[in-house]
Amino acid sequence: MSNLEASSALHTESIERPSSVEHQGEPDDDANEVELDEAAQEQLSDKLRREREARAQALTLEIVGDLPYAEVKPPENVLFVCKLNPVTEDEDLDLIFSRFGKIVSCEVIRDKRTGDSLQYAFIEFEDQKACEQAYFKMQGVLIDDHRIHVDFSQSVSRLSDTWRTATNSKRANQSGGFGGVANLEKKRQYRAVDPDGNTRSRKSTGYDMVHDKDDLRGGRHRNMDKEEIVTQRALAFPEMAATFNNLLDKLHLTTKEEGVSTTEPTKEELKELKDKYSQAGQDHVFTFYDDLSTSEKAGLFERLKSLDPKYINEITEKALRPAQGSDESQGTKLEPLPEAATASILDSKDEDIQSWYTSGLEYVNKGQVAVVLMAGGQGTRLGSSDPKGCFNIGLPSQKSLFQIQAERIWKVQQLAEKQSGKKDVFIPWYVMTSGPTRRATEQFFEEHNYFGLQKDNVSIFEQGVLPCISNDGKILLESKSKVAVAPDGNGGIYQALLTSNVRTDMRKRGIQHIHAYCVDNCLVKVADPVFIGFAASKDVDIATKVVRKNNAKEPVGLILQKNGKPDVVEYSEIDDATAEAKDSKQPDLLKFRAANIVNHYYSFRFLETIEDWVHKLPHHVARKKIPYVDIEKGETVKPDKPNGIKLEQFVFDVFPLLSLDKFACMEVEREEEFSPLKNARGTGVDDPDTSKQDILNQGRRWVQNVGGIVESEVALEETGVEVSPLVSYGGEGLEFLSTRTIKAPAVIEKED
């Protein structure tokens, strides 16, 4: 922050006016009245003292030339944003904050010499109301894994710059505004004032301008750099420096990382950890340790303690140089899954589907069904800094993804109660977040009262992280006090179930059947009774839902058998001939058409064996541009090309560990169960608009299926009906709409 901006932030803090203090004791209680009177006097004195200090500081800043006048006010349409990630760019903030209104300027402040981000920015809105909305909505949210702080800007640097560059002729000849600047109307406080309150002219006697023309243009600092100016002013005004430090504390710019101890590890603990990293050839992570603050040392120590450098070396080596298996050396054989392991909602008999549905609800009634949500990270690609599940796709009801899915769980509970006549049927919901999004997710659930679910039945837990690795196999540092880390992928779910004690909770509850899915599918049928009943009837350990591939070129992973094992093969791994091959029994269909939608069933008995196989799961390499600290120079480097790797696991990496008789696959209708949300609004593919329209189209079909009529002034394909999950889970129970005419767009939120 420039000296001017910092100084302006100080003196423009709001000053409370002294106000009368009302006694709140009982009228007949003299002791209480005396006590309250003394407290009131003390409070009043404190307010007067602070008011005098604030006026004195403001006048001081005016005298040294940092302010055009002491009572200047900052603009009300500019936000100050700090605690940014060094990698966050102007464009990132512009994209995220522009949802509140038009942005005039958005600038991340950078070091003039190095160009490095100083980790704070100013965002100017065209409209004050938009600025206020952004202030209330963006406080404490995550951007690039850093929880930001937002406040109204207290900087008047632009006004001051305009004032300084105004010429003496403008100051002398123009009327209105100070120095020819219309919004600078206040008086100079150290000018002489006549009895009528008017400022005397330059030719009159008495006090006049303190600075000469050259001073006003900043000439007195012409031969001094910024650091010298700041140092001199800090020495000249120690009270100002102390006030500035207090302001930093108020803005939480000096607080320690949440959850990290401020106590340094003992010498013995530090030596033991250093030896561990030294043996693994990763001791460079302690390069800057001795220069860190106590809280930074504690934070770095805790992070490094949570990692096993020897294990990191091993998985990095395997990921970069995977061993070729015997099956691969003999070639890859791909075949569709055997018919015995598959079923299709599109082709199955109604009685089979009803049987699966009934048995699925029975398992719910017995308290044997749980749901695991892979909630992922931030919705950065959607233009949002919130966790992806908080995203509002624009439905008429304005519901978030979390709310839609929570209400579907609630509805399944109600359907199970209705079938059995029992009360208090619950489906525990386990929500896996990344580390940076956990707190924001918890707050979102708390603010919305868990969307009608019981708090005790909602558990939020974190997936793990792995350090980012340089191209030469070294652990990268994000800063001198932080290891560069990244989430370990959705395949980290298995380890996270152990470390978070989620599996232990499932065991205590008697869970036998688990549904796991990703948050970004707005049509997902959470805790689907049909799917649970189907998988249980097959007595498998894993089952998965798929949709029919649209065409041979659609870029989706396929679920099939690879060398006799269930597996997922990416579209890039399949040649054109294989992709275009036709089913011999149904020539109008592709032979390989089971598109993976990351929607799975697990038996609890299989999750009980995690320790036996989790170490066998491979790690995949993603080559990225990873900002890091140069160990030799101690400077942050922003690479312009990939300089390292991030390691991650995929949730389906476990499939090949099963035999075919313990794996099953259910094909479902794409338009009823799959609408991914991957891209920002306006792309036209897998974006908020397509997700919204898919839900509205689904509701319209449901209403029409029971005989209801849907009308619209535009094409029905462009609008529709939102049917709340609280009313219907899968199109059932809508007979009350059979004689209705509904004008779209509409929301059916209750039966009436």
Coordinates of N, CA and C in Angstrom, one line a residue, residues 112-286:
K112 N 6.5 -2.1 -7.8 CA 6.9 -1.3 -9.0 C 8.2 -1.9 -9.7
R113 N 9.0 -2.5 -8.8 CA 10.3 -3.0 -9.3 C 10.2 -4.5 -9.8
T114 N 9.5 -5.3 -9.1 CA 9.5 -6.7 -9.4 C 8.2 -7.1 -10.2
G115 N 7.2 -6.3 -10.0 CA 5.9 -6.7 -10.7 C 5.1 -7.7 -9.9
D116 N 5.6 -8.1 -8.7 CA 4.9 -9.1 -7.9 C 3.7 -8.5 -7.3
S117 N 2.6 -9.3 -7.1 CA 1.4 -8.8 -6.5 C 1.7 -8.6 -5.0
L118 N 1.2 -7.4 -4.5 CA 1.3 -7.1 -3.1 C 0.1 -7.7 -2.3
Q119 N -0.7 -8.4 -3.0 CA -1.8 -9.2 -2.5 C -3.0 -8.4 -2.0
Y120 N -3.2 -7.2 -2.6 CA -4.4 -6.4 -2.3 C -4.8 -5.7 -3.6
A121 N -6.0 -5.3 -3.7 CA -6.5 -4.7 -4.9 C -7.6 -3.6 -4.6
F122 N -7.9 -2.8 -5.6 CA -9.0 -1.8 -5.5 C -9.9 -2.1 -6.7
I123 N -11.2 -2.1 -6.4 CA -12.2 -2.4 -7.4 C -13.2 -1.3 -7.4
E124 N -13.3 -0.6 -8.5 CA -14.3 0.6 -8.5 C -15.5 0.2 -9.3
F125 N -16.7 0.3 -8.7 CA -17.9 0.0 -9.4 C -18.5 1.3 -10.0
E126 N -19.3 1.2 -11.0 CA -20.0 2.3 -11.6 C -21.1 2.8 -10.6
D127 N -21.7 1.8 -9.9 CA -22.9 2.1 -9.1 C -22.5 1.8 -7.6
Q128 N -22.9 2.7 -6.7 CA -22.6 2.5 -5.3 C -23.3 1.3 -4.7
K129 N -24.6 1.1 -5.2 CA -25.4 -0.1 -4.7 C -24.7 -1.4 -5.0
A130 N -24.1 -1.5 -6.2 CA -23.4 -2.7 -6.6 C -22.2 -2.9 -5.7
C131 N -21.5 -1.8 -5.4 CA -20.4 -1.9 -4.5 C -20.8 -2.4 -3.1
E132 N -21.9 -1.9 -2.6 CA -22.4 -2.4 -1.3 C -22.7 -3.9 -1.3
Q133 N -23.4 -4.3 -2.4 CA -23.8 -5.7 -2.5 C -22.5 -6.6 -2.5
A134 N -21.5 -6.2 -3.2 CA -20.3 -7.0 -3.3 C -19.6 -7.0 -1.9
Y135 N -19.7 -5.9 -1.2 CA -19.1 -5.9 0.2 C -19.7 -6.9 1.1
F136 N -21.0 -7.0 1.1 CA -21.7 -7.9 2.0 C -21.6 -9.3 1.5
K137 N -21.5 -9.6 0.2 CA -21.5 -11.0 -0.3 C -20.1 -11.6 -0.4
M138 N -19.1 -10.8 -0.5 CA -17.8 -11.3 -0.8 C -16.9 -11.4 0.4
Q139 N -17.3 -10.9 1.5 CA -16.5 -10.9 2.7 C -16.1 -12.3 3.2
G140 N -14.9 -12.6 3.2 CA -14.4 -13.9 3.7 C -14.5 -15.1 2.7
V141 N -14.9 -14.8 1.5 CA -15.0 -15.9 0.5 C -13.6 -16.3 0.0
L142 N -13.5 -17.4 -0.7 CA -12.2 -18.0 -1.2 C -12.0 -17.6 -2.6
I143 N -10.8 -17.1 -2.9 CA -10.4 -16.9 -4.3 C -9.0 -17.5 -4.5
D144 N -8.9 -18.4 -5.3 CA -7.6 -19.1 -5.5 C -7.1 -19.7 -4.2
D145 N -8.0 -20.3 -3.4 CA -7.6 -20.9 -2.2 C -7.2 -20.0 -1.1
H146 N -7.4 -18.7 -1.2 CA -7.1 -17.7 -0.2 C -8.4 -17.0 0.3
R147 N -8.7 -17.0 1.6 CA -9.9 -16.3 2.1 C -9.6 -14.8 2.1
I148 N -10.4 -14.1 1.3 CA -10.1 -12.7 1.2 C -10.8 -11.8 2.2
H149 N -10.3 -10.6 2.4 CA -11.0 -9.6 3.3 C -11.4 -8.5 2.4
V150 N -12.6 -8.0 2.6 CA -13.2 -7.0 1.7 C -13.6 -5.8 2.6
D151 N -13.3 -4.6 2.2 CA -13.8 -3.4 3.0 C -14.0 -2.3 2.0
F152 N -14.7 -1.3 2.4 CA -14.8 -0.1 1.6 C -13.4 0.6 1.6
S153 N -13.0 1.1 0.4 CA -11.7 1.7 0.3 C -11.7 3.0 1.1
Q154 N -10.6 3.2 1.8 CA -10.4 4.5 2.6 C -9.3 5.3 1.9
S155 N -8.9 4.9 0.6 CA -7.9 5.6 -0.1 C -8.5 6.8 -0.8
V156 N -7.8 8.0 -0.7 CA -8.2 9.2 -1.5 C -7.1 9.6 -2.4
S157 N -6.3 8.6 -2.8 CA -5.1 8.9 -3.6 C -5.5 9.5 -5.0
R158 N -6.6 9.1 -5.6 CA -6.9 9.7 -6.9 C -7.3 11.1 -6.7
L159 N -8.1 11.4 -5.7 CA -8.5 12.8 -5.5 C -7.3 13.6 -5.2
S160 N -6.4 13.1 -4.4 CA -5.2 13.9 -4.0 C -4.3 14.1 -5.2
D161 N -4.2 13.1 -6.1 CA -3.4 13.2 -7.3 C -3.9 14.4 -8.2
T162 N -5.2 14.4 -8.3 CA -5.9 15.4 -9.1 C -5.6 16.8 -8.5
W163 N -5.7 16.8 -7.1 CA -5.4 18.1 -6.4 C -4.0 18.5 -6.6
R164 N -3.0 17.6 -6.5 CA -1.6 18.0 -6.6 C -1.3 18.6 -8.0
T165 N -1.9 18.0 -9.0 CA -1.6 18.4 -10.4 C -2.3 19.6 -10.8
A166 N -3.3 20.1 -10.0 CA -4.0 21.3 -10.4 C -3.0 22.5 -10.3
T167 N -3.1 23.4 -11.2 CA -2.2 24.5 -11.3 C -2.6 25.6 -10.4
N168 N -1.7 26.5 -10.0 CA -2.0 27.7 -9.2 C -3.0 28.6 -9.9
S169 N -2.9 28.6 -11.2 CA -3.8 29.5 -12.0 C -5.3 29.0 -11.8
K170 N -5.4 27.6 -11.9 CA -6.8 27.1 -11.7 C -7.2 27.4 -10.3
R171 N -6.3 27.3 -9.3 CA -6.7 27.5 -8.0 C -7.1 28.9 -7.7
A172 N -6.4 29.8 -8.5 CA -6.7 31.3 -8.3 C -7.9 31.8 -9.1
N173 N -8.1 31.2 -10.3 CA -9.1 31.8 -11.2 C -10.4 31.0 -11.2
Q174 N -10.4 29.7 -10.9 CA -11.7 29.0 -11.0 C -12.5 29.1 -9.7
S175 N -13.7 29.3 -9.8 CA -14.6 29.3 -8.6 C -15.3 28.0 -8.5
G176 N -15.6 27.6 -7.3 CA -16.3 26.4 -7.1 C -15.3 25.2 -7.0
G177 N -15.3 24.5 -6.0 CA -14.4 23.4 -5.9 C -13.0 23.8 -5.4
F178 N -12.3 23.0 -4.8 CA -11.0 23.3 -4.3 C -9.9 23.0 -5.3
G179 N -9.2 24.0 -5.7 CA -8.2 23.8 -6.8 C -8.8 23.5 -8.1
G180 N -10.0 23.9 -8.3 CA -10.7 23.5 -9.6 C -11.2 22.2 -9.6
V181 N -11.2 21.4 -8.5 CA -11.7 20.1 -8.5 C -13.1 20.1 -7.8
A182 N -14.2 19.8 -8.5 CA -15.5 20.1 -8.1 C -15.8 19.4 -6.7
N183 N -15.3 18.1 -6.5 CA -15.7 17.4 -5.3 C -14.8 17.7 -4.1
L184 N -13.9 18.7 -4.2 CA -13.1 19.1 -3.1 C -13.6 20.5 -2.6
E185 N -14.5 20.5 -1.7 CA -15.2 21.7 -1.3 C -14.8 22.2 0.1
K186 N -14.1 21.3 0.8 CA -13.8 21.7 2.2 C -12.6 22.7 2.3
K187 N -12.5 23.4 3.4 CA -11.5 24.4 3.6 C -10.1 23.8 4.0
R188 N -9.1 24.5 3.8 CA -7.8 24.2 4.3 C -7.8 24.5 5.8
Q189 N -7.5 23.6 6.7 CA -7.8 23.9 8.1 C -6.7 24.8 8.7
Y190 N -5.6 24.9 8.1 CA -4.5 25.8 8.7 C -4.5 27.2 8.0
R191 N -5.5 27.5 7.2 CA -5.5 28.9 6.7 C -6.2 29.8 7.7
A192 N -5.9 31.1 7.7 CA -6.6 32.0 8.5 C -8.1 32.2 8.1
V193 N -9.0 32.3 9.0 CA -10.4 32.5 8.7 C -10.9 33.8 9.3
D194 N -11.6 34.5 8.5 CA -12.1 35.8 9.1 C -13.3 35.6 10.0
P195 N -13.8 36.6 10.6 CA -14.9 36.4 11.6 C -16.2 35.9 10.9
D196 N -16.3 36.0 9.6 CA -17.5 35.5 8.9 C -17.3 34.0 8.5
G197 N -16.2 33.5 8.8 CA -15.9 32.1 8.4 C -15.4 31.9 7.0
N198 N -15.0 33.0 6.4 CA -14.4 32.9 5.0 C -12.9 32.8 5.0
T199 N -12.4 32.0 4.2 CA -10.9 31.9 4.1 C -10.3 33.2 3.5
R200 N -9.2 33.7 4.1 CA -8.6 34.9 3.6 C -7.9 34.6 2.3
S201 N -7.7 35.5 1.5 CA -7.0 35.4 0.2 C -5.5 35.3 0.5
R202 N -4.7 34.9 -0.5 CA -3.3 34.8 -0.4 C -2.6 36.1 -0.1
K203 N -3.3 37.2 -0.5 CA -2.7 38.5 -0.2 C -3.0 39.1 1.2
S204 N -3.9 38.5 1.9 CA -4.2 39.0 3.2 C -3.2 38.6 4.2
T205 N -3.3 39.2 5.4 CA -2.3 38.8 6.4 C -2.8 37.6 7.2
G206 N -1.9 37.0 8.0 CA -2.2 35.8 8.8 C -1.6 34.6 8.1
Y207 N -2.1 33.5 8.6 CA -1.5 32.2 8.1 C -1.9 32.0 6.7
D208 N -1.0 31.4 5.9 CA -1.3 31.1 4.5 C -0.9 29.7 4.2
M209 N -0.7 29.3 3.0 CA -0.4 28.0 2.6 C 1.0 27.6 3.2
V210 N 1.1 26.4 3.7 CA 2.3 26.0 4.3 C 3.4 25.6 3.3
H211 N 2.9 25.0 2.2 CA 3.8 24.5 1.1 C 3.9 25.5 0.0
D212 N 5.1 25.6 -0.7 CA 5.1 26.4 -1.9 C 4.7 25.6 -3.1
K213 N 4.8 26.2 -4.2 CA 4.3 25.5 -5.4 C 4.9 24.2 -5.7
D214 N 6.3 24.2 -5.5 CA 7.0 22.9 -5.8 C 6.6 21.8 -4.8
D215 N 6.4 22.2 -3.5 CA 5.9 21.2 -2.6 C 4.6 20.6 -3.0
L216 N 3.7 21.4 -3.4 CA 2.4 20.9 -3.8 C 2.4 19.9 -4.9
R217 N 3.4 20.0 -5.7 CA 3.6 19.0 -6.8 C 4.4 17.8 -6.4
G218 N 4.7 17.7 -5.1 CA 5.4 16.6 -4.6 C 6.9 16.7 -4.9
G219 N 7.4 18.0 -5.2 CA 8.8 18.2 -5.5 C 9.7 18.0 -4.3
R220 N 9.2 18.2 -3.1 CA 10.1 18.0 -2.0 C 10.5 16.6 -1.8
H221 N 9.9 15.6 -2.5 CA 10.3 14.2 -2.4 C 10.9 13.7 -3.6
R222 N 11.3 14.7 -4.5 CA 11.8 14.3 -5.8 C 13.0 13.5 -5.7
N223 N 13.9 13.7 -4.7 CA 15.1 12.9 -4.6 C 15.1 11.8 -3.6
M224 N 13.9 11.5 -3.2 CA 13.7 10.4 -2.1 C 12.9 9.3 -2.7
D225 N 13.2 8.1 -2.4 CA 12.4 7.0 -2.9 C 11.3 6.7 -1.8
K226 N 10.4 5.9 -2.2 CA 9.2 5.7 -1.3 C 9.6 5.2 0.0
E227 N 10.6 4.3 0.1 CA 10.9 3.7 1.4 C 11.5 4.8 2.4
E228 N 12.2 5.7 1.8 CA 12.8 6.8 2.6 C 11.7 7.7 3.1
I229 N 10.7 8.0 2.3 CA 9.6 8.9 2.7 C 8.8 8.2 3.8
V230 N 8.5 6.9 3.6 CA 7.7 6.2 4.6 C 8.5 6.2 6.0
T231 N 9.8 5.9 5.9 CA 10.6 5.8 7.1 C 10.7 7.2 7.8
Q232 N 10.9 8.3 7.1 CA 10.9 9.6 7.7 C 9.6 9.9 8.4
R233 N 8.5 9.7 7.7 CA 7.2 10.0 8.3 C 6.9 9.1 9.5
A234 N 7.3 7.9 9.5 CA 7.1 7.0 10.6 C 7.9 7.5 11.8
L235 N 9.2 8.0 11.6 CA 10.0 8.5 12.6 C 9.4 9.8 13.2
A236 N 8.9 10.6 12.2 CA 8.4 11.9 12.6 C 7.1 11.8 13.4
F237 N 6.3 10.8 13.0 CA 5.0 10.6 13.6 C 4.8 9.2 14.1
P238 N 5.4 8.9 15.2 CA 5.3 7.5 15.8 C 3.9 7.1 16.1
E239 N 3.1 8.1 16.5 CA 1.7 7.8 16.8 C 1.0 7.3 15.5
M240 N 1.3 7.9 14.4 CA 0.7 7.5 13.1 C 1.1 6.0 12.8
A241 N 2.3 5.7 13.0 CA 2.8 4.3 12.8 C 2.0 3.3 13.7
A242 N 1.9 3.7 14.9 CA 1.2 2.8 15.9 C -0.3 2.6 15.4
T243 N -0.9 3.8 15.0 CA -2.3 3.7 14.6 C -2.4 2.8 13.3
F244 N -1.5 2.9 12.4 CA -1.5 2.1 11.2 C -1.4 0.6 11.6
N245 N -0.5 0.3 12.5 CA -0.4 -1.1 12.9 C -1.7 -1.6 13.6
N246 N -2.4 -0.7 14.3 CA -3.7 -1.1 14.9 C -4.7 -1.3 13.8
L247 N -4.7 -0.5 12.8 CA -5.6 -0.7 11.6 C -5.3 -2.1 11.0
L248 N -4.1 -2.4 10.8 CA -3.8 -3.7 10.2 C -4.4 -4.9 11.1
D249 N -4.3 -4.7 12.4 CA -4.8 -5.7 13.3 C -6.3 -5.8 13.1
K250 N -7.0 -4.6 13.0 CA -8.4 -4.6 12.8 C -8.9 -5.3 11.5
L251 N -8.0 -5.1 10.5 CA -8.3 -5.8 9.2 C -7.9 -7.2 9.2
H252 N -7.3 -7.7 10.3 CA -6.9 -9.1 10.4 C -5.8 -9.4 9.4
L253 N -4.9 -8.4 9.1 CA -3.8 -8.6 8.2 C -2.6 -9.2 8.9
T254 N -2.7 -9.3 10.2 CA -1.5 -9.8 10.9 C -1.9 -11.0 11.7
T255 N -3.1 -11.6 11.5 CA -3.5 -12.7 12.3 C -2.9 -14.0 11.8
K256 N -2.8 -15.0 12.6 CA -2.2 -16.3 12.2 C -3.2 -17.1 11.4
E257 N -2.7 -18.1 10.7 CA -3.6 -18.9 9.9 C -4.5 -19.7 10.8
E258 N -5.8 -19.8 10.4 CA -6.8 -20.5 11.2 C -6.4 -21.9 11.5
G259 N -6.5 -22.2 12.8 CA -6.3 -23.6 13.2 C -4.8 -23.9 13.4
V260 N -3.9 -23.0 13.2 CA -2.5 -23.3 13.4 C -2.0 -22.7 14.7
S261 N -1.2 -23.5 15.5 CA -0.7 -23.0 16.7 C 0.3 -21.9 16.5
T262 N 0.4 -21.0 17.5 CA 1.4 -19.9 17.4 C 2.7 -20.3 18.2
T263 N 2.7 -21.5 18.7 CA 3.8 -22.0 19.5 C 4.8 -22.7 18.6
E264 N 6.1 -22.3 18.7 CA 7.1 -23.0 17.9 C 7.3 -24.4 18.4
P265 N 7.7 -25.3 17.4 CA 8.0 -26.7 17.9 C 9.3 -26.7 18.7
T266 N 9.5 -27.7 19.5 CA 10.7 -27.8 20.3 C 11.9 -28.1 19.3
K267 N 13.1 -27.8 19.8 CA 14.3 -28.1 19.0 C 14.4 -29.6 18.7
E268 N 13.9 -30.5 19.6 CA 14.0 -31.9 19.3 C 13.0 -32.3 18.2
E269 N 11.8 -31.7 18.3 CA 10.7 -32.0 17.3 C 11.2 -31.5 15.9
L270 N 11.8 -30.3 15.9 CA 12.3 -29.7 14.6 C 13.4 -30.5 14.0
K271 N 14.3 -31.0 14.8 CA 15.5 -31.8 14.4 C 15.0 -33.1 13.8
E272 N 14.0 -33.7 14.5 CA 13.5 -35.0 14.0 C 12.8 -34.8 12.6
L273 N 12.1 -33.8 12.5 CA 11.4 -33.5 11.2 C 12.4 -33.2 10.1
K274 N 13.4 -32.4 10.4 CA 14.4 -32.0 9.4 C 15.2 -33.2 9.0
D275 N 15.5 -34.1 9.9 CA 16.2 -35.4 9.5 C 15.4 -36.2 8.6
K276 N 14.1 -36.2 8.8 CA 13.2 -37.0 8.0 C 13.2 -36.5 6.5
Y277 N 13.1 -35.2 6.4 CA 13.1 -34.6 5.1 C 14.5 -34.7 4.4
S278 N 15.5 -34.6 5.2 CA 16.9 -34.7 4.7 C 17.2 -36.0 4.1
Q279 N 16.7 -37.1 4.8 CA 16.9 -38.4 4.3 C 16.2 -38.7 3.0
A280 N 15.1 -37.9 2.8 CA 14.3 -38.0 1.5 C 14.8 -37.1 0.4
G281 N 15.8 -36.3 0.8 CA 16.3 -35.3 -0.2 C 15.4 -34.1 -0.4
Q282 N 14.6 -33.8 0.6 CA 13.6 -32.7 0.5 C 13.8 -31.6 1.5
D283 N 15.0 -31.6 2.1 CA 15.3 -30.7 3.2 C 15.3 -29.2 2.8
H284 N 15.2 -28.9 1.5 CA 15.2 -27.5 1.1 C 14.0 -26.8 1.6
V285 N 12.9 -27.5 2.0 CA 11.7 -26.9 2.4 C 11.9 -26.1 3.7
F286 N 13.1 -26.3 4.4 CA 13.4 -25.5 5.6 C 14.3 -24.4 5.4

